[in-house]
Short mmCIF file of C-alpha atoms in Angstrom, two decimals:
data_model
loop_
_atom_site.label_atom_id
_atom_site.label_comp_id
_atom_site.label_asym_id
_atom_site.label_seq_id
_atom_site.Cartn_x
_atom_site.Cartn_y
_atom_site.Cartn_z
CA MET A 1 2.42 115.59 24.25
CA SER A 2 4.63 117.71 26.48
CA ILE A 3 3.48 116.07 29.73
CA HIS A 4 5.24 112.82 30.66
CA ILE A 5 3.79 110.72 33.48
CA GLY A 6 5.25 107.64 35.13
CA THR A 7 6.53 106.09 38.31
CA SER A 8 9.84 106.05 40.16
CA GLY A 9 11.05 102.62 39.12
CA TRP A 10 9.22 99.82 37.33
CA SER A 11 10.26 96.59 39.07
CA PHE A 12 8.70 95.77 42.44
CA GLU A 13 7.57 92.40 43.79
CA HIS A 14 4.45 93.96 45.29
CA TRP A 15 3.33 95.24 41.88
CA ASN A 16 2.47 91.71 40.82
CA GLY A 17 -1.23 91.74 40.11
CA VAL A 18 -1.21 95.54 39.84
CA LEU A 19 1.06 96.40 36.91
CA TYR A 20 2.05 92.94 35.72
CA PRO A 21 0.42 89.51 36.00
CA PRO A 22 1.39 87.41 39.05
CA GLY A 23 4.48 85.35 38.38
CA THR A 24 5.93 87.73 35.78
CA GLU A 25 9.69 87.26 35.56
CA ARG A 26 11.82 90.23 36.58
CA TRP A 27 13.14 90.81 33.06
CA ASP A 28 9.63 90.95 31.63
CA ARG A 29 8.36 93.69 33.97
CA LEU A 30 9.61 96.56 31.82
CA GLY A 31 7.58 95.29 28.89
CA HIS A 32 4.37 95.51 30.91
CA TYR A 33 5.35 98.99 32.11
CA LEU A 34 5.90 100.19 28.55
CA GLY A 35 2.34 99.18 27.72
CA ARG A 36 0.97 101.59 30.32
CA PHE A 37 3.22 104.65 30.57
CA SER A 38 5.36 106.87 28.35
CA SER A 39 8.08 107.77 30.86
CA VAL A 40 9.88 106.39 33.90
CA GLU A 41 12.28 107.61 36.54
CA LEU A 42 15.16 105.19 37.07
CA ASN A 43 15.99 105.05 40.79
CA ALA A 44 18.32 102.03 40.88
CA SER A 45 21.02 104.26 39.35
CA HIS A 46 21.21 106.11 42.67
CA TYR A 47 22.63 103.00 44.33
CA ARG A 48 24.62 101.53 41.45
CA TRP A 49 25.26 103.40 38.24
CA PRO A 50 24.57 101.17 35.21
CA ARG A 51 27.15 100.43 32.54
CA GLN A 52 27.02 102.39 29.29
CA GLU A 53 26.01 99.18 27.49
CA THR A 54 22.93 99.02 29.71
CA PHE A 55 21.87 102.52 28.70
CA ALA A 56 22.41 101.61 25.04
CA GLY A 57 20.23 98.53 25.55
CA TRP A 58 17.44 100.65 27.01
CA ARG A 59 17.66 103.00 24.03
CA ARG A 60 17.05 100.08 21.69
CA ARG A 61 14.24 98.60 23.79
CA LEU A 62 12.27 101.73 24.68
CA PRO A 63 9.64 102.77 22.11
CA ASP A 64 9.75 106.00 20.13
CA GLY A 65 8.60 108.95 22.21
CA PHE A 66 9.42 107.27 25.53
CA ARG A 67 11.51 109.28 27.99
CA MET A 68 13.67 107.82 30.76
CA SER A 69 14.76 110.14 33.56
CA VAL A 70 17.65 108.95 35.71
CA LYS A 71 18.51 109.60 39.35
CA ALA A 72 22.11 110.69 39.91
CA PRO A 73 24.41 108.36 41.89
CA ARG A 74 24.61 108.75 45.65
CA GLY A 75 28.39 108.64 45.35
CA LEU A 76 28.10 112.09 43.81
CA THR A 77 25.17 113.52 45.77
CA HIS A 78 25.45 111.96 49.23
CA ALA A 79 29.06 110.81 49.61
CA LYS A 80 30.84 113.70 47.86
CA ARG A 81 27.97 116.19 48.19
CA LEU A 82 28.72 117.47 44.67
CA TYR A 83 32.38 118.13 45.55
CA ALA A 84 34.88 117.66 42.67
CA PRO A 85 32.19 116.41 40.26
CA GLU A 86 34.29 116.17 37.09
CA ALA A 87 34.74 112.39 37.02
CA TRP A 88 31.08 111.73 37.70
CA ALA A 89 30.01 114.40 35.19
CA GLU A 90 32.05 112.69 32.48
CA ARG A 91 30.62 109.28 33.33
CA ILE A 92 27.04 110.57 33.39
CA ALA A 93 27.52 112.34 30.06
CA GLY A 94 28.74 109.11 28.45
CA SER A 95 25.70 107.22 29.69
CA TRP A 96 23.39 110.05 28.64
CA HIS A 97 24.84 109.92 25.15
CA GLU A 98 24.08 106.17 24.93
CA LEU A 99 20.46 106.73 25.98
CA GLY A 100 20.09 108.98 22.95
CA GLU A 101 16.68 110.39 22.06
CA LYS A 102 15.06 108.36 24.89
CA ARG A 103 16.67 110.48 27.62
CA GLY A 104 14.52 112.62 29.88
CA VAL A 105 15.98 114.48 32.85
CA LEU A 106 18.88 113.83 35.22
CA LEU A 107 17.49 114.04 38.76
CA VAL A 108 19.99 115.25 41.36
CA GLN A 109 18.56 114.64 44.83
CA LEU A 110 20.60 116.28 47.58
CA PRO A 111 20.62 114.75 51.09
CA PRO A 112 18.48 116.33 53.84
CA THR A 113 21.65 117.11 55.83
CA MET A 114 23.22 119.18 53.04
CA GLU A 115 22.64 122.87 53.69
CA ARG A 116 22.64 125.61 51.10
CA ASP A 117 25.95 126.09 49.29
CA ASP A 118 25.46 128.21 46.18
CA ALA A 119 29.09 128.04 45.05
CA ARG A 120 29.20 124.25 45.17
CA LEU A 121 25.88 123.87 43.36
CA SER A 122 26.87 126.38 40.70
CA TYR A 123 30.21 124.65 40.10
CA PHE A 124 28.51 121.28 39.76
CA LEU A 125 25.90 122.54 37.30
CA GLY A 126 28.64 124.21 35.28
CA ALA A 127 30.54 120.89 35.11
CA LEU A 128 27.65 119.16 33.32
CA PRO A 129 27.42 119.42 29.53
CA GLY A 130 24.77 121.91 28.47
CA TRP A 131 22.80 119.23 26.61
CA VAL A 132 22.14 117.27 29.83
CA ARG A 133 18.81 118.43 31.21
CA VAL A 134 18.93 118.40 34.98
CA ALA A 135 16.53 118.85 37.89
CA VAL A 136 17.63 119.37 41.50
CA GLU A 137 15.63 118.10 44.47
CA PHE A 138 16.46 119.92 47.70
CA ARG A 139 15.63 118.29 51.02
CA HIS A 140 17.21 120.82 53.43
CA PRO A 141 14.97 123.87 53.98
CA SER A 142 17.81 126.38 53.53
CA TRP A 143 17.72 125.87 49.75
CA HIS A 144 14.15 127.02 49.16
CA VAL A 145 14.88 130.71 48.60
CA ASP A 146 14.85 133.12 45.67
CA GLY A 147 18.64 133.21 45.40
CA VAL A 148 18.77 129.49 44.69
CA PHE A 149 15.90 129.69 42.21
CA GLU A 150 17.81 132.41 40.36
CA LEU A 151 20.95 130.26 40.35
CA LEU A 152 19.00 127.41 38.78
CA GLU A 153 17.55 129.77 36.18
CA HIS A 154 21.05 130.97 35.31
CA HIS A 155 22.19 127.39 34.64
CA GLY A 156 18.99 126.30 32.91
CA ALA A 157 18.31 123.72 35.63
CA ALA A 158 14.88 122.75 36.93
CA TYR A 159 13.76 123.11 40.52
CA CYS A 160 12.17 119.81 41.55
CA VAL A 161 8.61 120.42 42.72
CA MET A 162 7.78 118.03 45.56
CA SER A 163 4.67 116.61 47.17
CA GLY A 164 5.23 114.61 50.35
CA ALA A 165 5.32 114.53 54.13
CA ARG A 166 7.15 117.53 55.66
CA LEU A 167 8.36 118.68 52.23
CA PRO A 168 7.55 122.18 50.96
CA CYS A 169 5.31 122.20 47.90
CA ILE A 170 6.65 125.17 45.93
CA LEU A 171 5.25 125.53 42.42
CA ARG A 172 8.32 127.13 40.88
CA ALA A 173 9.50 126.71 37.28
CA THR A 174 13.12 127.76 36.73
CA THR A 175 13.60 126.56 33.15
CA ASP A 176 11.65 125.18 30.20
CA ILE A 177 10.91 121.93 32.03
CA VAL A 178 9.00 121.23 35.24
CA TYR A 179 10.05 118.17 37.21
CA LEU A 180 7.45 116.92 39.69
CA ARG A 181 7.97 114.14 42.24
CA LEU A 182 4.89 112.90 44.08
CA HIS A 183 6.07 111.09 47.21
CA GLY A 184 2.61 110.33 48.56
CA PRO A 185 -0.17 112.24 50.38
CA ASP A 186 0.53 110.87 53.87
CA HIS A 187 1.26 113.83 56.17
CA ASP A 188 3.58 111.86 58.48
CA HIS A 189 5.40 109.34 56.28
CA LEU A 190 7.16 109.81 52.96
CA TYR A 191 6.12 107.44 50.17
CA GLY A 192 2.91 106.54 51.98
CA GLY A 193 -0.73 106.64 50.95
CA SER A 194 -2.68 107.01 47.75
CA TYR A 195 -3.68 110.35 46.25
CA SER A 196 -7.41 110.99 46.04
CA ASP A 197 -9.11 111.74 42.74
CA ALA A 198 -9.54 115.33 43.94
CA ASP A 199 -5.79 115.61 44.64
CA LEU A 200 -4.97 114.24 41.22
CA ALA A 201 -7.45 116.56 39.52
CA TRP A 202 -5.66 119.47 41.23
CA TRP A 203 -2.28 118.24 39.97
CA ALA A 204 -3.72 117.71 36.50
CA ALA A 205 -4.77 121.37 36.48
CA ARG A 206 -1.25 122.42 37.48
CA CYS A 207 0.25 120.30 34.70
CA ARG A 208 -2.06 121.90 32.16
CA GLU A 209 -1.06 125.36 33.39
CA TRP A 210 2.63 124.54 33.01
CA GLU A 211 2.02 123.08 29.57
CA ALA A 212 0.06 126.18 28.52
CA ALA A 213 3.06 128.27 29.63
CA GLY A 214 5.25 126.33 27.21
CA LYS A 215 6.84 124.00 29.77
CA GLU A 216 7.60 120.32 29.29
CA VAL A 217 6.38 118.46 32.36
CA PHE A 218 7.82 115.28 33.89
CA ALA A 219 5.70 113.88 36.73
CA TYR A 220 6.68 110.74 38.66
CA PHE A 221 4.88 108.96 41.50
CA ASN A 222 7.13 107.57 44.24
CA ASN A 223 4.48 106.09 46.58
CA ASP A 224 5.12 102.55 45.40
CA GLY A 225 3.56 100.70 48.38
CA ASP A 226 0.48 98.61 47.51
CA GLY A 227 0.90 99.67 43.89
CA ASN A 228 -0.38 103.17 44.70
CA ALA A 229 2.10 104.80 42.34
CA VAL A 230 0.80 102.74 39.41
CA ARG A 231 -2.85 103.54 40.11
CA ASN A 232 -2.18 107.23 40.77
CA ALA A 233 -0.07 107.64 37.63
CA ALA A 234 -2.75 105.93 35.54
CA THR A 235 -5.43 108.23 36.97
CA LEU A 236 -3.40 111.38 36.33
CA GLN A 237 -2.66 110.16 32.83
CA ARG A 238 -6.37 109.62 32.20
CA LEU A 239 -7.25 113.06 33.56
CA LEU A 240 -4.81 114.62 31.11
#
């Protein structure tokens, strides 16, 4: 199947009784996740990049066909704002190699205060090895223009399609993958609320359209409160 559905992260205290039985130890949570979904977006890497041995361990533990997408470190995206990315690009590539055939997409989320800078984005994308599939999530409105979409197409990078409060929902595919982040249906607060069945049916139709166009789709729910992400991902998975 060329549509991968999951959540942003797999280990939350408030998912006890939703994804895993109450009292499940932290190290056992991934096992319960693997029984429900075929992909996950690692978010902890944004705050502390794991060691290469950790990525190798995930490669051994994850089942065949599973895909792990990984959020780029904030040291690269928020502190340096993609400036002089060579050291981070080398470190990411080493980790990506260890993840092997279980790797999905590298998510690069830019801060909402970072305005459009085509030269810097182009240099960064050019610094990554060509075999690292990458998606870029733009939070500043200046990026959502045709010139940036064309730049992504040139580098074979995916535009991150977003659903969430005060974020533009632009259904644009710039490469052979579509990367979708569902931050919740609440109109005022990011990561809030639970998508209705009608909303999820609409997204299921979009995923089918992308798949029919030959795209590989990665869709992750980031509305983790009350276990909404788990329920919404399971519903979308069932619809597909």
